[in-house]
Coordinates of C-alpha atoms in Angstrom, one line a residue:
Chain A
M177 CA -40.5 -3.0 -18.5
I178 CA -36.8 -4.0 -17.9
E179 CA -33.7 -2.2 -18.8
V180 CA -31.1 -4.2 -20.8
L181 CA -27.6 -3.0 -20.7
Y182 CA -24.7 -4.1 -23.1
F183 CA -21.1 -3.8 -22.3
A184 CA -17.6 -4.1 -24.2
W185 CA -18.1 -5.6 -27.8
L186 CA -21.6 -6.4 -27.2
R187 CA -22.4 -2.7 -27.2
E188 CA -20.4 -2.0 -30.0
R189 CA -22.1 -4.7 -32.1
I190 CA -25.6 -3.8 -31.0
G191 CA -24.9 -0.1 -31.2
E192 CA -26.6 0.8 -27.9
R193 CA -25.5 0.9 -24.2
S194 CA -29.1 0.0 -23.2
E195 CA -32.7 -0.7 -24.2
Q196 CA -35.8 -0.6 -22.6
I197 CA -37.7 -3.9 -23.3
E198 CA -41.3 -4.9 -22.8
T199 CA -41.0 -8.5 -22.3
Q200 CA -42.9 -11.8 -21.0
A201 CA -39.5 -13.7 -21.2
T202 CA -39.4 -15.7 -18.1
T203 CA -35.7 -16.6 -18.1
V204 CA -32.5 -15.1 -19.6
A205 CA -32.4 -17.5 -22.3
D206 CA -35.9 -16.7 -23.4
L207 CA -35.0 -13.0 -23.3
V208 CA -31.9 -13.5 -25.6
E209 CA -34.1 -15.5 -28.0
E210 CA -36.3 -12.3 -28.1
L211 CA -33.5 -9.9 -28.5
R212 CA -32.2 -12.0 -31.3
G213 CA -35.2 -11.2 -33.3
R214 CA -35.0 -7.3 -32.9
S215 CA -32.0 -6.7 -35.5
E216 CA -29.1 -8.5 -37.4
A217 CA -26.8 -6.5 -35.1
H218 CA -28.5 -8.2 -32.2
A219 CA -28.6 -11.7 -33.7
L220 CA -24.8 -11.3 -34.7
A221 CA -24.1 -10.0 -31.0
F222 CA -25.8 -13.3 -29.6
S223 CA -24.5 -15.7 -32.0
D224 CA -21.8 -17.3 -29.8
M225 CA -23.4 -17.6 -26.3
A226 CA -20.3 -19.1 -24.9
S227 CA -18.8 -15.6 -25.1
V228 CA -21.6 -14.0 -23.3
R229 CA -22.2 -13.5 -19.6
V230 CA -25.1 -12.0 -17.8
A231 CA -26.0 -10.2 -14.6
L232 CA -29.3 -9.8 -13.2
D233 CA -29.7 -6.6 -11.0
Q234 CA -25.7 -6.4 -11.0
E235 CA -25.4 -10.0 -9.8
L236 CA -23.6 -12.4 -12.0
T237 CA -25.8 -15.4 -12.8
G238 CA -26.3 -18.2 -15.6
M239 CA -28.7 -17.9 -18.7
D240 CA -31.2 -20.2 -17.1
A241 CA -31.9 -17.8 -14.3
P242 CA -35.6 -16.5 -14.0
L243 CA -36.5 -13.0 -14.7
S244 CA -39.3 -12.3 -12.4
G245 CA -38.7 -9.2 -10.5
V246 CA -35.6 -8.2 -12.4
R247 CA -35.3 -4.6 -13.4
E248 CA -31.6 -4.5 -15.0
V249 CA -30.4 -7.0 -17.2
A250 CA -26.8 -6.7 -18.3
F251 CA -25.1 -8.6 -21.2
F252 CA -21.3 -8.7 -21.8
P253 CA -18.1 -10.7 -22.5
P254 CA -16.1 -12.5 -20.1
M255 CA -14.4 -9.9 -17.8
T256 CA -11.0 -8.8 -18.1
G257 CA -10.1 -6.7 -15.0
G258 CA -6.9 -6.4 -13.1
Chain B
M281 CA -11.6 -2.4 3.9
S282 CA -11.7 0.0 1.1
V283 CA -12.7 -0.2 -2.7
R284 CA -12.3 2.8 -5.1
V285 CA -13.2 2.8 -8.8
Q286 CA -11.9 6.1 -10.5
S287 CA -10.7 7.4 -13.7
E288 CA -8.0 9.5 -12.2
P289 CA -4.4 8.0 -11.8
F290 CA -3.4 7.1 -8.4
D291 CA -0.1 7.5 -6.5
M292 CA 1.1 4.0 -5.7
G293 CA 3.7 5.3 -3.3
A294 CA 1.3 7.4 -1.4
E295 CA -1.4 4.7 -1.4
V296 CA 1.0 2.1 0.1
A297 CA 2.5 4.4 2.6
A298 CA -1.2 5.7 3.9
F299 CA -2.2 2.0 3.7
S300 CA 0.6 0.8 5.8
D301 CA 0.3 3.5 8.4
T302 CA -3.5 2.5 9.1
T303 CA -2.9 -1.2 9.6
A304 CA -2.4 -1.4 13.4
G305 CA -1.0 -4.8 14.5
A306 CA 0.0 -5.8 11.1
G307 CA 3.5 -7.7 10.5
A308 CA 3.0 -8.0 6.7
V309 CA 1.9 -6.0 4.0
V310 CA 1.4 -7.4 0.5
T311 CA 0.7 -5.1 -2.6
F312 CA 0.0 -5.8 -6.1
S313 CA -0.4 -3.3 -8.9
G314 CA -1.2 -3.9 -12.5
L315 CA 0.4 -1.9 -15.2
V316 CA -0.3 -1.1 -18.9
R317 CA 2.4 -3.0 -20.5
D318 CA 4.3 -1.4 -23.4
E319 CA 4.8 -4.4 -25.6
G320 CA 8.1 -3.4 -26.9
G321 CA 6.5 0.3 -27.9
M322 CA 3.6 -1.3 -29.8
M323 CA 1.0 -0.5 -27.5
Q324 CA -0.5 2.9 -27.9
T325 CA -3.5 3.0 -25.4
M326 CA -5.6 0.8 -23.3
E327 CA -9.2 1.5 -22.8
I328 CA -11.0 0.3 -19.9
E329 CA -14.8 0.0 -19.6
H330 CA -16.7 -1.0 -16.5
Y331 CA -20.1 -1.5 -15.2
P332 CA -21.0 1.4 -12.7
G333 CA -22.8 0.3 -9.9
M334 CA -22.2 -3.4 -10.4
T335 CA -18.4 -2.8 -10.1
E336 CA -18.3 -1.4 -6.7
K337 CA -20.6 -4.2 -5.5
A338 CA -18.4 -6.9 -7.0
L339 CA -15.3 -5.6 -5.7
T340 CA -16.7 -5.0 -2.1
A341 CA -18.3 -8.6 -2.2
I342 CA -14.7 -10.0 -3.3
E343 CA -12.8 -8.0 -0.5
S344 CA -15.4 -9.1 2.0
E345 CA -14.7 -12.8 1.0
A346 CA -11.0 -12.3 1.4
N347 CA -11.7 -10.9 4.9
A348 CA -13.7 -13.7 5.8
R349 CA -11.1 -16.3 4.5
W350 CA -8.0 -14.8 6.2
G351 CA -7.0 -13.0 9.3
L352 CA -6.6 -9.7 7.9
T353 CA -5.9 -6.4 9.5
G354 CA -6.7 -4.4 6.3
T355 CA -7.5 -4.5 2.5
L356 CA -7.5 -2.0 -0.3
I357 CA -8.7 -2.2 -3.8
I358 CA -8.3 0.6 -6.4
H359 CA -9.3 0.3 -10.1
R360 CA -9.3 2.6 -12.8
Y361 CA -11.3 3.0 -15.8
G362 CA -10.9 5.2 -19.0
T363 CA -8.1 5.5 -21.2
L364 CA -4.6 4.7 -20.0
S365 CA -0.9 4.8 -21.7
P366 CA 1.6 2.3 -21.5
G367 CA 3.4 2.3 -18.1
E368 CA 0.4 3.6 -16.2
Q369 CA -1.2 1.9 -13.2
I370 CA -4.4 0.0 -14.1
M371 CA -5.2 -1.0 -10.5
M372 CA -3.8 -2.3 -7.1
V373 CA -4.7 -4.3 -4.2
A374 CA -3.2 -4.2 -0.8
T375 CA -3.5 -6.7 2.2
A376 CA -1.9 -6.6 5.7
A377 CA -2.0 -9.3 8.2
R378 CA -0.1 -10.5 11.3
H379 CA 1.4 -13.2 9.4
R380 CA 3.1 -13.2 5.8
A381 CA 1.1 -16.3 4.5
D382 CA -2.2 -14.6 5.1
A383 CA -1.3 -11.4 3.4
F384 CA 0.4 -13.4 0.4
A385 CA -2.7 -15.7 -0.1
A386 CA -5.3 -13.0 0.2
A387 CA -3.6 -10.7 -2.3
A388 CA -3.4 -13.6 -4.8
F389 CA -7.4 -14.4 -4.1
L390 CA -8.1 -10.8 -4.7
M391 CA -6.1 -10.7 -7.9
D392 CA -7.7 -13.9 -9.2
Y393 CA -11.4 -13.0 -8.6
L394 CA -10.9 -9.5 -9.7
K395 CA -9.5 -10.7 -13.0
S396 CA -12.7 -12.9 -14.0
R397 CA -15.4 -11.6 -11.6
A398 CA -15.3 -7.9 -11.5
P399 CA -17.0 -6.2 -14.5
F400 CA -14.0 -4.6 -16.3
W401 CA -13.3 -5.0 -20.1
K402 CA -10.1 -3.9 -21.7
K403 CA -9.5 -2.5 -25.2
E404 CA -5.9 -2.3 -26.5
T405 CA -5.0 0.1 -29.4
G406 CA -1.5 -1.0 -30.9
A407 CA 0.1 -1.1 -34.4
K408 CA -2.1 -3.9 -35.3
G409 CA -5.4 -2.0 -34.5
T410 CA -7.9 -2.0 -31.8
T411 CA -9.0 -5.1 -30.2
W412 CA -10.9 -6.3 -26.9
V413 CA -8.6 -8.2 -24.7
D414 CA -9.8 -11.9 -24.6
A415 CA -10.4 -13.5 -21.3
K416 CA -7.7 -16.3 -20.7
D417 CA -8.7 -19.8 -19.8
E418 CA -6.0 -20.1 -17.1
D419 CA -7.6 -17.0 -15.5
E420 CA -10.7 -19.1 -15.1
A421 CA -8.7 -22.0 -14.0
A422 CA -7.0 -20.0 -11.3
L423 CA -10.3 -19.6 -9.5
D424 CA -10.6 -23.4 -8.9
R425 CA -7.7 -23.2 -6.2
W426 CA -10.0 -21.1 -4.1
S427 CA -12.7 -23.4 -4.2
D428 CA -12.1 -25.2 -0.9
Q429 CA -13.9 -23.5 1.8
R430 CA -11.0 -22.5 3.7
E431 CA -7.3 -22.3 2.7
G432 CA -4.8 -24.2 5.1
R433 CA -2.7 -21.9 6.6
G434 CA 1.1 -21.6 5.4
P435 CA 4.4 -20.4 7.2
E436 CA 4.0 -17.7 9.8
S437 CA 5.3 -14.7 9.1
Chain C
M298 CA 18.4 -6.5 -9.4
S299 CA 19.1 -4.5 -6.2
V300 CA 19.8 -5.2 -2.6
R301 CA 20.3 -2.5 0.3
V302 CA 21.1 -3.5 3.8
Q303 CA 20.8 -0.3 6.0
S304 CA 20.1 0.9 9.4
E305 CA 18.2 4.1 8.4
P306 CA 14.4 3.9 7.7
F307 CA 13.1 3.5 4.2
D308 CA 10.0 5.4 2.5
M309 CA 8.0 2.4 1.2
G310 CA 5.9 4.5 -0.9
A311 CA 9.0 6.1 -2.7
E312 CA 10.6 2.7 -3.1
V313 CA 7.5 1.3 -4.7
A314 CA 7.1 4.2 -7.0
A315 CA 10.8 4.5 -8.1
F316 CA 10.7 0.5 -8.5
S317 CA 7.7 0.6 -10.6
D318 CA 8.9 3.3 -12.7
T319 CA 12.2 1.3 -13.7
T320 CA 10.5 -2.0 -14.7
A321 CA 10.1 -1.6 -18.4
G322 CA 7.8 -4.0 -19.9
A323 CA 6.3 -5.1 -16.5
G324 CA 2.4 -5.7 -16.4
A325 CA 2.6 -6.8 -12.7
V326 CA 4.5 -5.6 -9.5
V327 CA 4.4 -7.5 -6.1
T328 CA 5.8 -6.1 -3.0
F329 CA 6.0 -7.2 0.5
S330 CA 6.7 -5.3 3.6
G331 CA 7.5 -6.6 7.1
L332 CA 6.6 -4.3 10.0
V333 CA 7.6 -4.5 13.7
R334 CA 4.3 -5.5 15.1
D335 CA 3.0 -3.8 18.2
E336 CA 1.7 -6.8 20.1
G337 CA -1.1 -4.8 21.4
G338 CA 1.4 -2.3 22.8
M339 CA 3.4 -4.8 24.8
M340 CA 6.4 -4.6 22.4
Q341 CA 8.9 -1.9 23.1
T342 CA 11.8 -2.2 20.6
M343 CA 13.3 -4.8 18.2
E344 CA 17.0 -5.0 17.6
I345 CA 18.1 -6.9 14.5
E346 CA 21.6 -7.9 14.4
H347 CA 23.2 -9.1 10.9
Y348 CA 26.3 -10.4 9.4
P349 CA 28.0 -7.6 7.6
G350 CA 29.6 -9.0 4.4
M351 CA 27.6 -12.2 4.4
T352 CA 24.4 -10.6 4.5
E353 CA 24.8 -8.8 1.0
K354 CA 26.2 -12.0 -0.3
A355 CA 23.1 -14.1 0.8
L356 CA 20.5 -11.5 -0.4
T357 CA 22.2 -11.2 -3.7
A358 CA 22.4 -15.1 -4.1
I359 CA 18.6 -15.2 -3.1
E360 CA 17.8 -12.5 -5.6
S361 CA 19.6 -14.0 -8.4
E362 CA 17.8 -17.5 -7.8
A363 CA 14.7 -15.9 -8.1
N364 CA 15.6 -14.3 -11.3
A365 CA 16.8 -17.6 -12.6
R366 CA 13.5 -19.4 -11.9
W367 CA 11.1 -16.7 -12.9
G368 CA 10.7 -14.1 -15.9
L369 CA 11.3 -11.1 -13.8
T370 CA 11.8 -7.6 -15.1
G371 CA 12.9 -6.3 -12.0
T372 CA 13.6 -7.3 -8.1
L373 CA 14.4 -5.1 -5.0
I374 CA 15.4 -6.3 -1.6
I375 CA 15.9 -3.9 1.3
H376 CA 16.4 -5.0 4.9
R377 CA 17.2 -2.9 7.9
Y378 CA 19.3 -3.6 10.9
G379 CA 19.8 -1.7 14.3
T380 CA 17.1 -0.7 16.8
L381 CA 13.2 -0.3 15.5
S382 CA 10.1 0.7 17.2
P383 CA 6.7 -0.9 16.6
G384 CA 4.9 0.0 13.2
E385 CA 8.4 0.7 11.7
Q386 CA 9.3 -1.1 8.4
I387 CA 11.9 -3.9 8.9
M388 CA 12.3 -5.0 5.3
M389 CA 10.8 -5.0 2.0
V390 CA 10.9 -6.9 -1.3
A391 CA 9.5 -6.0 -4.7
T392 CA 9.2 -8.2 -7.8
A393 CA 8.0 -7.3 -11.3
A394 CA 7.1 -9.4 -14.1
R395 CA 5.1 -9.6 -17.2
H396 CA 2.5 -11.9 -15.6
R397 CA 1.1 -11.8 -12.3
A398 CA 1.7 -15.4 -11.2
D399 CA 5.5 -14.8 -11.8
A400 CA 5.5 -11.5 -9.6
F401 CA 3.5 -13.2 -6.9
A402 CA 5.7 -16.7 -6.7
A403 CA 9.0 -14.7 -6.9
A404 CA 7.9 -12.4 -4.0
A405 CA 6.9 -15.5 -1.8
F406 CA 10.2 -17.4 -2.7
L407 CA 12.3 -14.2 -1.7
M408 CA 10.4 -14.0 1.7
D409 CA 10.8 -17.6 2.7
Y410 CA 14.6 -17.4 1.7
L411 CA 15.1 -14.5 3.3
K412 CA 13.4 -15.7 6.7
S413 CA 15.6 -18.6 7.1
R414 CA 18.8 -18.1 5.0
A415 CA 19.8 -14.6 5.3
P416 CA 22.1 -13.7 8.5
F417 CA 19.6 -11.8 10.4
W418 CA 18.8 -12.1 14.0
K419 CA 15.9 -10.5 15.8
K420 CA 15.7 -9.5 19.5
E421 CA 12.5 -8.4 21.0
T422 CA 12.3 -6.1 24.2
G423 CA 8.6 -5.9 25.6
A424 CA 6.9 -6.0 28.9
K425 CA 8.4 -9.6 29.6
G426 CA 11.9 -8.8 29.1
T427 CA 14.3 -9.1 26.5
T428 CA 14.4 -12.5 24.2
W429 CA 15.7 -13.6 21.0
V430 CA 13.2 -14.4 18.4
D431 CA 13.2 -18.2 17.9
A432 CA 13.2 -19.3 14.2
K433 CA 10.0 -21.1 13.3
D434 CA 9.7 -24.6 12.2
E435 CA 7.1 -23.6 9.6
D436 CA 9.6 -21.0 8.0
E437 CA 12.0 -23.7 7.5
A438 CA 9.3 -26.1 6.3
A439 CA 8.3 -23.3 3.9
L440 CA 11.4 -23.6 2.0
D441 CA 10.5 -27.2 0.9
R442 CA 7.9 -25.9 -1.6
W443 CA 10.6 -24.5 -3.7
S444 CA 12.8 -27.7 -3.6
D445 CA 11.6 -28.6 -7.3
Q446 CA 13.9 -27.4 -9.9
R447 CA 11.5 -25.1 -11.2
E448 CA 7.9 -24.0 -10.5
G449 CA 5.1 -24.9 -12.6
R450 CA 3.7 -21.7 -14.0
G451 CA 0.3 -20.5 -12.6
P452 CA -2.4 -18.1 -14.4
E453 CA -1.0 -15.5 -16.6
S454 CA -1.3 -12.0 -15.6
Chain D
M225 CA 45.0 -18.7 12.2
I226 CA 41.3 -18.3 11.6
E227 CA 38.9 -15.7 12.7
V228 CA 35.8 -17.0 14.6
L229 CA 32.9 -14.9 14.7
Y230 CA 29.9 -15.0 16.9
F231 CA 26.5 -13.5 16.5
A232 CA 23.2 -13.3 18.5
W233 CA 22.9 -15.0 21.7
L234 CA 26.0 -17.0 20.7
R235 CA 28.0 -13.8 20.8
E236 CA 26.2 -12.8 24.3
R237 CA 26.9 -16.0 25.8
I238 CA 30.7 -16.1 24.9
G239 CA 31.1 -12.5 25.7
E240 CA 33.1 -11.7 22.4
R241 CA 32.1 -10.7 18.6
S242 CA 35.2 -12.5 17.1
E243 CA 38.3 -14.4 18.5
Q244 CA 41.6 -15.2 16.5
I245 CA 42.0 -19.1 16.6
E246 CA 45.4 -21.2 16.3
T247 CA 44.0 -24.5 15.4
Q248 CA 44.6 -27.8 13.8
A249 CA 41.2 -28.8 13.7
T250 CA 40.2 -30.4 10.3
T251 CA 36.6 -29.9 10.4
V252 CA 33.9 -27.6 12.0
A253 CA 33.1 -30.2 14.4
D254 CA 36.5 -30.5 15.5
L255 CA 36.9 -27.0 16.0
V256 CA 33.5 -26.7 18.0
E257 CA 35.1 -29.5 20.3
E258 CA 38.2 -27.3 20.7
L259 CA 36.3 -24.1 21.3
R260 CA 34.0 -25.9 24.2
G261 CA 37.4 -26.3 26.1
R262 CA 38.2 -22.3 26.0
S263 CA 35.9 -21.5 28.8
E264 CA 32.6 -22.6 30.3
A265 CA 31.0 -20.0 28.7
H266 CA 32.2 -21.7 25.3
A267 CA 30.9 -24.8 26.5
L268 CA 27.4 -23.4 27.4
A269 CA 27.3 -21.7 23.8
F270 CA 27.9 -25.0 22.3
S271 CA 26.0 -27.3 24.5
D272 CA 23.0 -27.6 22.1
M273 CA 24.3 -27.9 18.5
A274 CA 20.7 -28.2 17.1
S275 CA 20.5 -24.4 17.7
V276 CA 24.0 -23.6 16.0
R277 CA 24.4 -22.7 12.4
V278 CA 27.8 -22.2 10.8
A279 CA 29.2 -20.3 7.9
L280 CA 32.7 -20.6 6.4
D281 CA 34.0 -17.5 4.7
Q282 CA 30.4 -16.2 4.6
E283 CA 28.9 -19.3 3.2
L284 CA 26.3 -21.4 4.9
T285 CA 27.4 -25.1 5.4
G286 CA 27.3 -28.0 7.9
M287 CA 29.2 -29.1 10.9
D288 CA 31.1 -31.7 8.9
A289 CA 32.4 -29.2 6.4
P290 CA 36.4 -29.1 6.1
L291 CA 38.3 -26.3 7.5
S292 CA 41.2 -26.1 5.0
G293 CA 42.1 -22.7 3.5
V294 CA 39.1 -21.2 5.4
R295 CA 39.8 -17.7 7.0
E296 CA 36.5 -16.9 8.5
V297 CA 34.2 -19.3 10.7
A298 CA 31.0 -17.8 11.9
F299 CA 28.6 -19.4 14.6
F300 CA 25.1 -18.2 15.1
P301 CA 21.5 -19.2 15.9
P302 CA 19.0 -20.0 13.2
M303 CA 18.4 -17.0 11.2
T304 CA 15.4 -15.0 11.8
G305 CA 15.2 -12.3 9.0
G306 CA 12.2 -10.8 7.1

């Protein structure tokens, strides 16, 4: 069981701040593929992956990162702090 | 080293004064503050979302990296989240060093990393509606100049 | 644009707060302040001599040049003269701009010119006696980076 | 008649903040040559011209600058502000 978090427009499109997901996905990319199947909103949110970033257990990483041992996955657009 | 993530406004003047007082041995203090632009009166509010938990970690990591790269006697990062009005302070960084080149470089470095590597997202509401602020290509490009392991030292203070 | 040359101490925090309040449209404010270093307790006093009349002219010229080179919404230079103790503020500059790259570049430019082109001279009294501070070759060299007519623009704020 | 000002260690070596000088010198370099003859202190102050800067009527310039029309000449070491 992992917790998936969404921020900014990903959160708005999906309509959830977080979801508990039971998954066999081994990489972030596999998980994204699974999430796309959950609803049209999910499919839309993940339609342009160039605009999506991911953090595993609060560390920024890439879409090919392995999920083993990960408890928290966060998806969000490119950051705009400062 | 100090990192604060808060919704409350901060008093830039008081922060700078307190920071300068605590940096023993410093000859140079540089500060940067980011303000909500009023865009000629067109901007109504800015909402800043962040990722509690990761935000503090990311800012602390950025601050540690700056301290590893330059000879600093102090660093401070404050970043707000929540709803802000035009003219309000969004965030500030301060760096103190013996020499001015280190203080300037470290402040620019902190800002470049904070822009693109700290989990904040801005949403603007103005005359044209509400939109998420797009990340800028040049902000991503700005990170390239720090990719050398160490920066060359510039002029001394 | 504002230039002040004074013997009295100034309140960095209050100056920054007032400056930020008056820069309508700014998204970025950078400040630099120079402090008398304590040199591990070896420094006793710093005396700053200047050339009344020329000082104000030189600072105003430097400030005008910065405003001509970058898109700034405000600039401030304060420089003290007289006798100062370790930890005291010697001077400050502040720059405000829509974008952070302009504010950073203009502040660094003001400092580089102020170091070598404004008529101030520092005399330090410490454990080893009283000496006039030597100008540093690297401060003169720092001016070279501004010799292009206009700086390329860096990342936007 | 021009007013000659000294700052920092030039002032200290010469022992004067300013002097009124009647001169026929046409350039700063000529004036320096004249000033050297006024006293040993002057000669010492102007012994290493690499460490001397000059301003004419409060504008920084070089040692070969002409003096015509100038009312105020200032000599000082390289500046150390900031």
